[in-house]
Amino acid sequence: MRPRESVCMRPFGGSVGGMALRPPSAALLSDLAAALGPRGFSSDPNDMKPWLTDWRGRYQGAAAALLSPATAEEVRTIVARCASERVGLVPQGGNTSMVGGATPEADGRSLLLSTRRLNRIRSLSQDENALVAEAGVILTQVHEAAEQAGRRFPLSLGAKGSATVGGLVSTNAGGTQVLRFGPMRSLVLGIEAVLPDGSLYSGLSALRKDNRGYDLKQLLIGGEGTLGIVTAASLKLVPAPGSRAVAWVGIASPADALRLLRWLEGRLGESVEAFELVPREVLVSVLHHIPGVRAPLAELHAWNVLIELVSPGSGSEADALISEALAEALDSGLALDAMLAASEAQAQGLWRIRESIAEAERLEGPSVKHDISVPVSRLPEFMDKARAAIERGFPGTRIVAFGHLGDGNLHYNVLPPEDGDAAAWISVNGGKMTALVHDLVTSEGGSISAEHGIGQHKIGELMRTADPALLAAQAAIKKALDPAGIMNPHKLFT
Ligand code: FAD
Ligand code: MLT
Ligand code: ZN
């Protein structure tokens, strides 16, 4: 096996074969300004400012200009010129990345490419059960277009009002319906993208089967903008549900949550679409920070799950199915208490609690964030082990782990001790805490990035923990497709 050190010294990071990326020349900037027009080009610091910081405010970048092309052809022009002049390009959609993936470096040598003007839904076919959306289309617009056609795009997340098709594709986003429908990887049928040499890959067909060798689409999905700029995607739709039921259930432990999930699946099959774990501390934080949110149950249970069940039958069929099952779970003691939403407004209220967790956490102040997955069956044991190790090594910290229990994916976040400067504590202890959590995850056969990607935040941990053969293959692919290293420099690779 190749020694890990040799793999870590990858030929990227803004340079290939010793030739560094360059800042854009005055000629390049004026050509791009002319090609894109005033709506598509700005070097005004005030226009750029909102897009140079990530959602959590952890990274501050700079850019030579903000480019907002309106067509794939304009994207080609930009990429071709940047490739020939070795200028870095940072694609950005809704800027909701949790790993600083869309924030350019602070040296200001790159160009920021926003997809906001690539905002058309090009087509929707009920016969194909698919729609084609440009990269800058926002997730809620995809949901609305599908709904108007009596269909559904079954991926959702808290940032749905900002996250774009291009960002969702490029991060292989997960969210709250992965349990049944999988992440973006299973919902993207085709992609149109501009590759790092400026060529256009027109792969938008909605084929369900296509075995013509390597799947370029799957490389671009989760590629974090390092292999090209996605300009449009063909997305899989599913039938609109006849009815849905949303319930909030108090439980005693994560192990009971898992038992409840398997028990419900045994009774109700694939109709269980979402199964999200919310501990008491997280609920308390949402109640504290988010206006208009109410506790669903009389008691604040140590653990809770938000369950969504969908049925093809209309009316109250989904409610009937889940209430019968939950009544049995309450009788057997597996569930401690439960509230079934009695109206669409109540259902949305329960989802608002879940979807506001990230915002409440941001308002709570800095934390050491982890986005981990382990095999689902190992999750309760992992949580016990991690808690014991953290309490031993970092007394006074508070674990706030929540999320997609049905997928084995938790946002395993740790808050610094309350008495003291949180940011200072994290700068001293954050790295050690992360190494501890990630080592445990790795020893359980898990992943240090379940759904948010690597961005600039996790490069070191990826290199420290990943299989050297995987790292070498990823570097070879990057080198083959982007030899000048212009695409999203210093993301995913050093
Ligand atoms: P950006 O943040 O703009 O970019 C993300 C990455 O994709 C960057 O590397 C960027 O360079 C690249 N990129 C963007 N557009 C393109 C393009 N057209 N071509 C090539 N590369 C591109 N994520 C989950 O997976 N599950 C969740 O449940 C979830 N919940 C969230 C809740 C909140 C409140 C927030 C703020 C974030 C959440 N996220 C979640 C993270 C984030 O929303 C996703 O990663 C989302 O996919 C990012 O979309 P975006 O358009 O904002 O992309
Ligand atoms: C979520 O599931 O709410 C998100 O992925 C956001 C987060 O990790 O905070
Ligand atoms: Zn999540």
Coordinates of C-alpha atoms and ligand atoms in Angstrom, one line a residue:
M1 CA 0.0 0.0 0.0
R2 CA 1.2 3.5 -0.8
P3 CA 2.3 5.5 2.2
R4 CA -0.4 8.1 3.2
E5 CA 2.1 11.0 3.1
S6 CA 2.8 10.6 -0.6
V7 CA -0.9 10.7 -1.4
C8 CA -1.4 13.9 0.7
M9 CA 1.1 15.8 -1.4
R10 CA -1.4 16.3 -4.2
P11 CA -0.5 18.3 -7.3
F12 CA -3.3 20.8 -6.6
G13 CA -4.0 23.8 -4.5
G14 CA -3.9 26.4 -7.2
S15 CA -0.9 25.0 -9.0
V16 CA 0.0 22.1 -11.3
G17 CA 3.6 21.2 -12.1
G18 CA 4.7 24.2 -10.2
M19 CA 2.7 26.8 -12.2
A20 CA 0.5 28.8 -9.9
L21 CA -2.9 30.1 -10.7
R22 CA -2.8 33.8 -11.7
P23 CA -4.9 36.7 -10.8
P24 CA -7.2 37.8 -13.7
S25 CA -5.5 40.3 -16.0
A26 CA -7.2 43.7 -16.8
A27 CA -7.8 42.4 -20.3
L28 CA -9.6 39.3 -19.1
L29 CA -11.8 41.4 -16.7
S30 CA -12.7 43.9 -19.4
D31 CA -13.5 41.1 -21.9
L32 CA -15.7 39.3 -19.4
A33 CA -17.4 42.6 -18.5
A34 CA -18.2 43.1 -22.2
A35 CA -19.3 39.6 -22.8
L36 CA -21.6 39.4 -19.7
G37 CA -23.0 42.9 -19.7
P38 CA -23.8 45.0 -16.5
R39 CA -26.1 42.4 -15.0
G40 CA -23.6 39.6 -15.5
F41 CA -20.4 41.3 -14.3
S42 CA -19.4 43.4 -11.2
S43 CA -16.2 44.2 -9.5
D44 CA -18.0 46.6 -7.1
P45 CA -17.0 45.5 -3.5
N46 CA -20.6 46.3 -2.3
D47 CA -22.1 43.9 -4.8
M48 CA -19.7 41.2 -3.9
K49 CA -19.7 41.6 -0.1
P50 CA -22.7 39.4 0.8
W51 CA -21.3 36.5 -1.2
L52 CA -17.8 36.4 0.2
T53 CA -18.8 35.0 3.6
D54 CA -20.3 31.5 4.3
W55 CA -23.6 31.0 6.0
R56 CA -22.1 30.3 9.4
G57 CA -19.7 33.2 9.1
R58 CA -16.7 31.0 9.5
Y59 CA -14.8 32.0 6.3
Q60 CA -14.2 35.3 4.8
G61 CA -13.1 35.4 1.2
A62 CA -12.3 37.9 -1.5
A63 CA -12.8 37.8 -5.3
A64 CA -11.6 39.9 -8.3
A65 CA -15.1 40.0 -9.7
L66 CA -18.5 38.5 -9.4
L67 CA -19.7 36.9 -12.6
S68 CA -23.4 36.1 -13.1
P69 CA -23.9 34.4 -16.5
A70 CA -27.4 33.9 -17.8
T71 CA -26.8 31.0 -20.2
A72 CA -24.6 27.9 -20.5
E73 CA -22.9 29.5 -23.5
E74 CA -21.8 32.4 -21.3
V75 CA -20.5 29.9 -18.7
R76 CA -18.5 28.3 -21.5
T77 CA -17.0 31.7 -22.5
I78 CA -15.9 32.3 -18.8
V79 CA -14.5 28.8 -18.2
A80 CA -12.6 28.7 -21.5
R81 CA -10.9 32.0 -20.9
C82 CA -10.1 31.1 -17.2
A83 CA -8.6 27.8 -18.4
S84 CA -6.3 29.5 -20.9
E85 CA -5.2 32.1 -18.5
R86 CA -5.0 29.9 -15.4
V87 CA -7.5 31.9 -13.3
G88 CA -9.4 30.2 -10.5
L89 CA -13.2 30.1 -10.6
V90 CA -15.5 29.5 -7.6
P91 CA -19.0 28.4 -8.4
Q92 CA -21.7 29.6 -6.0
G93 CA -25.4 28.8 -5.8
G94 CA -27.4 29.7 -2.7
N95 CA -24.3 30.1 -0.5
T96 CA -25.7 27.8 2.2
S97 CA -22.7 25.5 2.3
M98 CA -21.8 24.2 5.8
V99 CA -18.2 23.6 4.9
G100 CA -17.1 26.9 3.2
G101 CA -17.4 25.2 -0.2
A102 CA -18.6 28.3 -2.0
T103 CA -16.4 30.9 -0.4
P104 CA -13.4 32.0 -2.4
E105 CA -9.9 32.2 -0.9
A106 CA -8.9 35.4 0.9
D107 CA -6.2 36.2 -1.6
G108 CA -8.8 37.6 -4.0
R109 CA -7.3 36.1 -7.1
S110 CA -10.3 34.0 -8.1
L111 CA -13.5 34.9 -9.9
L112 CA -16.8 34.2 -8.1
L113 CA -19.3 32.6 -10.5
S114 CA -22.9 33.0 -9.3
T115 CA -25.6 30.8 -10.9
R116 CA -28.4 33.1 -9.8
R117 CA -29.3 34.1 -13.4
L118 CA -29.4 30.5 -14.6
N119 CA -32.9 30.3 -13.1
R120 CA -35.3 28.7 -15.6
I121 CA -37.2 25.5 -15.3
R122 CA -36.6 24.4 -18.9
S123 CA -39.2 21.6 -19.1
L124 CA -41.3 19.2 -17.1
S125 CA -42.6 15.9 -18.5
Q126 CA -45.3 14.0 -16.6
D127 CA -44.7 11.0 -19.0
E128 CA -41.0 11.0 -18.1
N129 CA -41.7 11.9 -14.5
A130 CA -38.8 14.4 -14.7
L131 CA -38.1 18.1 -14.9
V132 CA -35.1 20.0 -16.2
A133 CA -34.0 22.9 -14.1
E134 CA -31.1 25.3 -14.5
A135 CA -28.4 25.4 -11.9
G136 CA -29.7 28.6 -10.1
V137 CA -33.2 27.4 -9.6
I138 CA -34.0 27.3 -5.9
L139 CA -35.2 24.1 -4.3
T140 CA -38.7 25.5 -3.3
Q141 CA -39.2 26.5 -6.9
V142 CA -38.5 22.9 -8.0
H143 CA -41.0 21.7 -5.3
E144 CA -43.7 24.2 -6.6
A145 CA -43.2 23.3 -10.2
A146 CA -43.5 19.6 -9.5
E147 CA -46.6 20.1 -7.3
Q148 CA -48.3 22.1 -10.0
A149 CA -47.9 19.1 -12.3
G150 CA -49.3 16.7 -9.7
R151 CA -45.8 15.3 -8.9
R152 CA -43.2 15.7 -6.2
F153 CA -39.5 16.2 -6.0
P154 CA -38.7 14.2 -2.9
L155 CA -35.7 15.9 -1.4
S156 CA -36.0 18.7 1.2
L157 CA -33.9 20.5 3.7
G158 CA -33.9 23.5 6.0
A159 CA -32.2 25.7 3.4
K160 CA -34.8 24.9 0.7
G161 CA -35.6 28.6 0.3
S162 CA -32.0 29.4 -0.8
A163 CA -30.2 26.2 -1.9
T164 CA -30.0 25.8 -5.6
V165 CA -30.1 22.8 -8.0
G166 CA -26.4 23.3 -8.9
G167 CA -25.4 23.4 -5.2
L168 CA -27.6 20.5 -4.3
V169 CA -26.2 18.4 -7.2
S170 CA -22.6 19.5 -6.4
T171 CA -22.8 18.6 -2.7
N172 CA -24.9 15.4 -3.3
A173 CA -27.2 16.9 -0.7
G174 CA -29.2 14.7 1.6
G175 CA -31.9 16.2 3.8
T176 CA -34.9 14.7 5.5
Q177 CA -36.4 12.3 2.9
V178 CA -33.2 10.3 2.2
L179 CA -34.6 7.4 4.2
R180 CA -37.0 6.6 1.3
F181 CA -35.7 8.3 -1.8
G182 CA -31.9 8.6 -1.3
P183 CA -29.7 11.7 -1.7
M184 CA -29.3 13.8 -4.9
R185 CA -27.2 11.0 -6.4
S186 CA -30.3 8.8 -6.7
L187 CA -32.6 11.7 -7.9
V188 CA -30.5 13.2 -10.7
L189 CA -31.2 11.6 -14.1
G190 CA -28.9 13.8 -16.2
I191 CA -26.6 16.8 -16.1
E192 CA -25.5 19.6 -18.4
A193 CA -22.2 21.0 -17.3
V194 CA -19.2 23.1 -18.5
L195 CA -16.1 21.1 -18.0
P196 CA -12.8 22.7 -16.9
D197 CA -11.5 23.0 -20.5
G198 CA -14.6 25.0 -21.5
S199 CA -16.4 22.1 -23.3
L200 CA -20.1 21.6 -22.8
Y201 CA -21.2 18.2 -21.6
S202 CA -24.8 17.8 -22.7
G203 CA -26.0 14.9 -20.6
L204 CA -29.6 16.0 -19.8
S205 CA -31.5 13.0 -21.0
A206 CA -33.8 11.4 -18.5
L207 CA -32.7 7.9 -19.2
R208 CA -33.2 5.4 -16.4
K209 CA -30.6 3.1 -17.8
D210 CA -27.4 4.0 -19.5
N211 CA -24.2 2.0 -19.3
R212 CA -21.9 3.8 -21.7
G213 CA -18.8 3.4 -19.6
Y214 CA -17.8 5.8 -16.7
D215 CA -20.7 7.9 -15.5
L216 CA -19.5 11.5 -15.7
K217 CA -22.8 12.7 -14.1
Q218 CA -22.0 10.8 -10.9
L219 CA -18.5 12.4 -10.8
L220 CA -20.1 15.9 -11.0
I221 CA -22.6 15.0 -8.3
G222 CA -20.8 15.6 -5.1
G223 CA -17.9 17.1 -7.0
E224 CA -18.2 20.4 -5.1
G225 CA -17.5 22.4 -8.2
T226 CA -14.0 21.0 -8.6
L227 CA -14.7 19.2 -11.9
G228 CA -16.9 21.7 -13.7
I229 CA -19.8 24.0 -13.5
V230 CA -23.3 22.4 -13.6
T231 CA -25.5 24.5 -15.7
A232 CA -28.7 22.4 -15.5
A233 CA -30.0 19.0 -14.2
S234 CA -32.7 16.6 -15.1
L235 CA -34.4 15.6 -11.9
K236 CA -36.5 12.6 -11.1
L237 CA -40.1 13.2 -9.9
V238 CA -42.4 10.9 -8.0
P239 CA -46.2 10.8 -7.7
A240 CA -47.7 13.4 -5.4
P241 CA -48.8 11.8 -2.1
G242 CA -52.5 11.1 -1.5
S243 CA -52.1 12.0 2.1
R244 CA -49.4 12.6 4.7
A245 CA -49.2 12.3 8.4
V246 CA -46.6 14.1 10.6
A247 CA -46.1 13.1 14.2
W248 CA -43.8 14.2 17.1
V249 CA -42.9 11.3 19.4
G250 CA -41.2 11.4 22.8
I251 CA -38.9 8.4 23.4
A252 CA -36.4 7.3 26.0
S253 CA -33.2 6.8 24.0
P254 CA -31.6 6.7 20.5
A255 CA -31.7 2.9 20.8
D256 CA -35.5 3.0 21.3
A257 CA -35.8 5.4 18.4
L258 CA -34.1 2.9 16.1
R259 CA -36.4 0.1 17.5
L260 CA -39.4 2.3 16.8
L261 CA -38.2 3.0 13.2
R262 CA -37.7 -0.7 12.4
W263 CA -41.0 -1.5 14.0
L264 CA -42.9 1.1 12.0
E265 CA -41.2 0.0 8.8
G266 CA -42.2 -3.6 9.5
R267 CA -45.8 -2.5 9.8
L268 CA -46.0 0.4 7.3
G269 CA -43.2 -0.4 4.9
E270 CA -41.7 2.3 2.7
S271 CA -44.4 4.8 3.6
V272 CA -42.2 6.0 6.5
E273 CA -40.4 8.9 4.7
A274 CA -38.7 10.8 7.4
F275 CA -37.4 9.9 10.8
E276 CA -35.5 12.7 12.5
L277 CA -33.9 12.6 15.9
V278 CA -34.2 15.7 18.1
P279 CA -32.8 15.7 21.6
R280 CA -34.2 17.9 24.4
E281 CA -31.4 20.5 24.4
V282 CA -31.9 21.1 20.6
L283 CA -35.7 21.5 21.1
V284 CA -35.0 23.9 24.0
S285 CA -32.6 25.9 21.8
V286 CA -35.2 26.2 18.9
L287 CA -37.9 27.2 21.4
H288 CA -35.6 29.9 22.8
H289 CA -34.3 31.3 19.5
I290 CA -37.1 30.9 16.9
P291 CA -40.2 33.1 17.3
G292 CA -43.6 31.5 17.1
V293 CA -42.5 27.9 17.8
R294 CA -44.3 25.8 20.4
A295 CA -43.3 22.6 22.3
P296 CA -45.3 19.8 20.7
L297 CA -45.7 17.7 23.9
A298 CA -46.5 18.6 27.5
E299 CA -43.3 17.2 28.7
L300 CA -39.8 18.0 27.3
H301 CA -38.6 14.4 26.7
A302 CA -34.9 13.6 26.6
W303 CA -35.3 12.4 23.0
N304 CA -37.8 13.0 20.3
V305 CA -38.4 11.9 16.8
L306 CA -40.2 13.7 14.0
I307 CA -41.9 11.1 11.7
E308 CA -43.5 11.7 8.3
L309 CA -45.6 9.0 6.8
V310 CA -47.0 9.3 3.2
S311 CA -49.7 7.2 1.7
P312 CA -51.1 7.0 -1.9
G313 CA -54.6 6.9 -0.3
S314 CA -56.2 10.3 0.1
G315 CA -58.0 12.0 3.0
S316 CA -57.0 10.8 6.4
E317 CA -55.5 7.5 5.3
A318 CA -51.9 8.4 6.4
D319 CA -53.2 9.6 9.7
A320 CA -55.2 6.4 10.3
L321 CA -52.1 4.3 9.5
I322 CA -49.7 6.1 11.8
S323 CA -52.1 6.6 14.6
E324 CA -52.9 2.9 14.9
A325 CA -49.2 2.1 14.8
L326 CA -48.3 4.8 17.4
A327 CA -51.1 3.7 19.7
E328 CA -49.4 0.3 19.8
A329 CA -46.0 1.8 20.3
L330 CA -47.4 3.8 23.3
D331 CA -49.1 0.7 24.7
S332 CA -45.8 -1.2 24.5
G333 CA -43.8 1.6 26.1
L334 CA -41.6 2.1 23.0
A335 CA -43.1 5.6 22.6
L336 CA -43.5 7.7 25.7
D337 CA -45.9 10.3 24.3
A338 CA -47.0 11.4 20.8
M339 CA -48.6 14.2 19.0
L340 CA -50.1 13.7 15.5
A341 CA -50.5 16.9 13.5
A342 CA -54.3 17.5 13.1
S343 CA -53.9 20.0 10.2
E344 CA -51.5 21.0 7.5
A345 CA -50.7 24.1 9.6
Q346 CA -49.7 21.8 12.6
A347 CA -47.7 19.6 10.3
Q348 CA -45.8 22.6 9.0
G349 CA -45.3 23.7 12.6
L350 CA -43.6 20.5 13.5
W351 CA -41.4 20.6 10.4
R352 CA -40.6 24.3 11.3
I353 CA -39.0 23.0 14.6
R354 CA -36.8 20.6 12.7
E355 CA -35.9 22.9 9.9
S356 CA -35.0 25.8 12.3
I357 CA -32.4 23.8 14.2
A358 CA -29.4 25.0 12.2
E359 CA -30.6 28.6 12.6
A360 CA -31.1 28.2 16.3
E361 CA -27.7 26.6 16.6
R362 CA -26.1 29.5 14.7
L363 CA -27.8 32.0 17.1
E364 CA -26.5 29.9 20.1
G365 CA -22.9 30.7 19.1
P366 CA -19.9 28.8 17.9
S367 CA -19.8 25.0 18.2
V368 CA -17.6 22.2 17.0
K369 CA -19.7 20.8 14.2
H370 CA -19.6 17.3 12.7
D371 CA -21.7 15.8 10.0
I372 CA -21.1 12.1 10.5
S373 CA -22.6 8.8 9.5
V374 CA -22.1 5.3 10.8
P375 CA -24.0 2.1 9.9
V376 CA -27.5 2.7 11.3
S377 CA -27.4 -0.3 13.6
R378 CA -24.2 1.0 15.2
L379 CA -25.5 4.5 15.9
P380 CA -26.8 4.0 19.5
E381 CA -23.5 2.4 20.5
F382 CA -21.5 5.1 18.7
M383 CA -23.4 7.8 20.6
D384 CA -22.7 6.1 24.0
K385 CA -19.0 5.7 23.2
A386 CA -18.6 9.3 21.9
R387 CA -20.5 10.8 24.9
A388 CA -18.3 8.9 27.4
A389 CA -15.1 9.9 25.5
I390 CA -16.1 13.6 25.3
E391 CA -17.2 13.8 28.9
R392 CA -13.8 12.3 29.9
G393 CA -11.7 14.4 27.6
F394 CA -13.6 17.7 27.5
P395 CA -15.5 18.2 30.8
G396 CA -18.1 21.0 30.7
T397 CA -18.9 20.7 27.0
R398 CA -22.5 19.9 25.8
I399 CA -23.3 17.5 23.0
V400 CA -26.1 18.5 20.7
A401 CA -26.5 15.6 18.3
F402 CA -29.5 15.7 16.0
G403 CA -30.6 14.7 12.6
H404 CA -31.2 12.0 10.1
L405 CA -31.3 8.9 12.4
G406 CA -32.9 6.7 9.8
D407 CA -29.8 7.3 7.5
G408 CA -27.3 6.8 10.3
N409 CA -26.4 10.5 9.8
L410 CA -26.1 12.8 12.8
H411 CA -25.0 16.4 13.1
Y412 CA -22.9 15.6 16.1
N413 CA -22.1 19.1 17.4
V414 CA -20.4 20.0 20.6
L415 CA -20.9 23.3 22.4
P416 CA -17.9 24.7 24.5
P417 CA -18.2 25.1 28.2
E418 CA -20.7 27.9 29.1
D419 CA -18.3 29.9 31.3
G420 CA -15.7 31.4 29.0
D421 CA -14.9 32.6 25.5
A422 CA -16.4 30.0 23.2
A423 CA -14.3 31.0 20.1
A424 CA -11.1 30.9 22.1
W425 CA -12.0 27.5 23.6
I426 CA -12.7 26.1 20.1
S427 CA -9.4 27.4 18.7
V428 CA -7.5 25.5 21.4
N429 CA -9.7 22.4 21.6
G430 CA -11.8 22.2 18.4
G431 CA -9.2 20.2 16.4
K432 CA -8.7 17.7 19.2
M433 CA -12.4 17.2 19.7
T434 CA -13.0 16.7 16.0
A435 CA -10.1 14.2 15.8
L436 CA -11.7 12.2 18.7
V437 CA -15.2 12.2 17.1
H438 CA -13.8 11.3 13.6
D439 CA -11.6 8.6 14.9
L440 CA -14.5 6.9 16.6
V441 CA -16.6 7.3 13.4
T442 CA -13.9 5.8 11.3
S443 CA -13.4 2.9 13.7
E444 CA -17.2 2.2 13.3
G445 CA -16.8 2.1 9.5
G446 CA -18.4 5.5 9.1
S447 CA -17.9 8.7 7.2
I448 CA -16.7 12.1 8.4
S449 CA -18.9 13.8 5.9
A450 CA -22.3 12.3 5.4
E451 CA -24.0 15.0 3.5
H452 CA -22.3 18.5 3.7
G453 CA -19.2 17.6 1.7
I454 CA -15.6 18.5 2.4
G455 CA -15.3 22.1 1.1
Q456 CA -12.4 23.9 2.8
H457 CA -13.5 22.9 6.3
K458 CA -12.7 19.2 6.2
I459 CA -9.7 18.8 3.9
G460 CA -7.3 18.0 6.6
E461 CA -9.6 15.5 8.2
L462 CA -10.3 13.8 4.9
M463 CA -6.6 13.4 4.2
R464 CA -6.0 12.1 7.7
T465 CA -8.8 9.5 7.8
A466 CA -9.6 8.5 4.2
D467 CA -8.5 5.4 2.4
P468 CA -5.2 6.3 0.6
A469 CA -6.4 4.4 -2.5
L470 CA -9.5 6.6 -2.6
L471 CA -7.5 9.8 -2.2
A472 CA -5.1 8.8 -5.0
A473 CA -8.0 8.0 -7.4
Q474 CA -9.7 11.3 -6.6
A475 CA -6.5 13.2 -7.2
A476 CA -6.0 11.4 -10.5
I477 CA -9.5 12.2 -11.7
K478 CA -9.1 15.9 -10.7
K479 CA -5.8 16.1 -12.6
A480 CA -7.2 14.4 -15.7
L481 CA -10.3 16.7 -15.9
D482 CA -8.8 20.0 -14.5
P483 CA -5.1 19.9 -15.2
A484 CA -4.7 23.6 -14.5
G485 CA -6.6 23.3 -11.2
I486 CA -8.9 26.3 -12.0
M487 CA -12.1 24.8 -10.6
N488 CA -12.9 25.8 -7.0
P489 CA -9.3 26.0 -5.9
H490 CA -8.5 24.7 -2.4
K491 CA -11.8 22.9 -2.0
L492 CA -11.8 19.2 -1.5
F493 CA -8.1 19.2 -2.3
T494 CA -5.3 21.2 -0.7
Ligands
FAD1 P1 -23.5 26.6 -2.4 O1 -23.4 26.8 -0.9 O2 -23.6 27.9 -3.1 O3 -22.4 25.7 -2.9 C1 -22.1 24.5 -2.4 C2 -21.0 23.8 -3.2 O4 -21.4 23.5 -4.5 C3 -19.7 24.7 -3.3 O5 -18.6 23.8 -3.4 C4 -19.9 25.3 -4.7 O6 -18.7 25.7 -5.3 C5 -20.6 24.2 -5.4 N1 -21.6 24.7 -6.5 C6 -22.7 25.4 -6.3 N2 -23.3 25.6 -7.5 C7 -22.6 24.9 -8.4 C8 -22.7 24.6 -9.8 N3 -23.7 25.1 -10.5 N4 -21.8 23.9 -10.4 C9 -20.7 23.3 -9.7 N5 -20.6 23.6 -8.4 C10 -21.5 24.3 -7.8 N6 -27.3 19.9 3.4 C11 -27.8 18.6 3.4 O7 -27.2 17.8 2.6 N7 -28.8 18.3 4.2 C12 -29.5 19.1 5.0 O8 -30.4 18.7 5.7 C13 -29.1 20.5 5.0 N8 -29.7 21.4 5.8 C14 -29.3 22.7 5.8 C15 -30.0 23.6 6.5 C16 -29.6 24.9 6.6 C17 -30.3 25.9 7.4 C18 -28.4 25.3 5.9 C19 -27.9 26.7 5.9 C20 -27.7 24.4 5.1 C21 -28.1 23.1 5.0 N9 -27.5 22.1 4.3 C22 -27.9 20.8 4.2 C23 -26.3 22.5 3.5 C24 -26.6 23.1 2.1 O9 -27.9 23.7 2.1 C25 -26.4 22.1 1.0 O10 -25.1 21.7 0.9 C26 -26.9 22.7 -0.4 O11 -26.8 21.6 -1.3 C27 -26.0 23.8 -0.9 O12 -26.7 24.5 -2.0 P2 -26.3 25.9 -2.4 O13 -27.0 26.2 -3.7 O14 -26.5 26.9 -1.3 O15 -24.8 25.7 -2.8
MLT2 C1 -29.7 19.8 9.1 O1 -30.0 18.6 8.9 O2 -30.5 20.5 9.7 C2 -28.6 20.4 8.4 O3 -27.8 19.5 7.7 C3 -28.0 21.6 9.0 C4 -26.9 21.4 10.1 O4 -26.1 20.5 10.1 O5 -26.9 22.2 11.0
ZN3 ZN -28.6 17.5 7.8

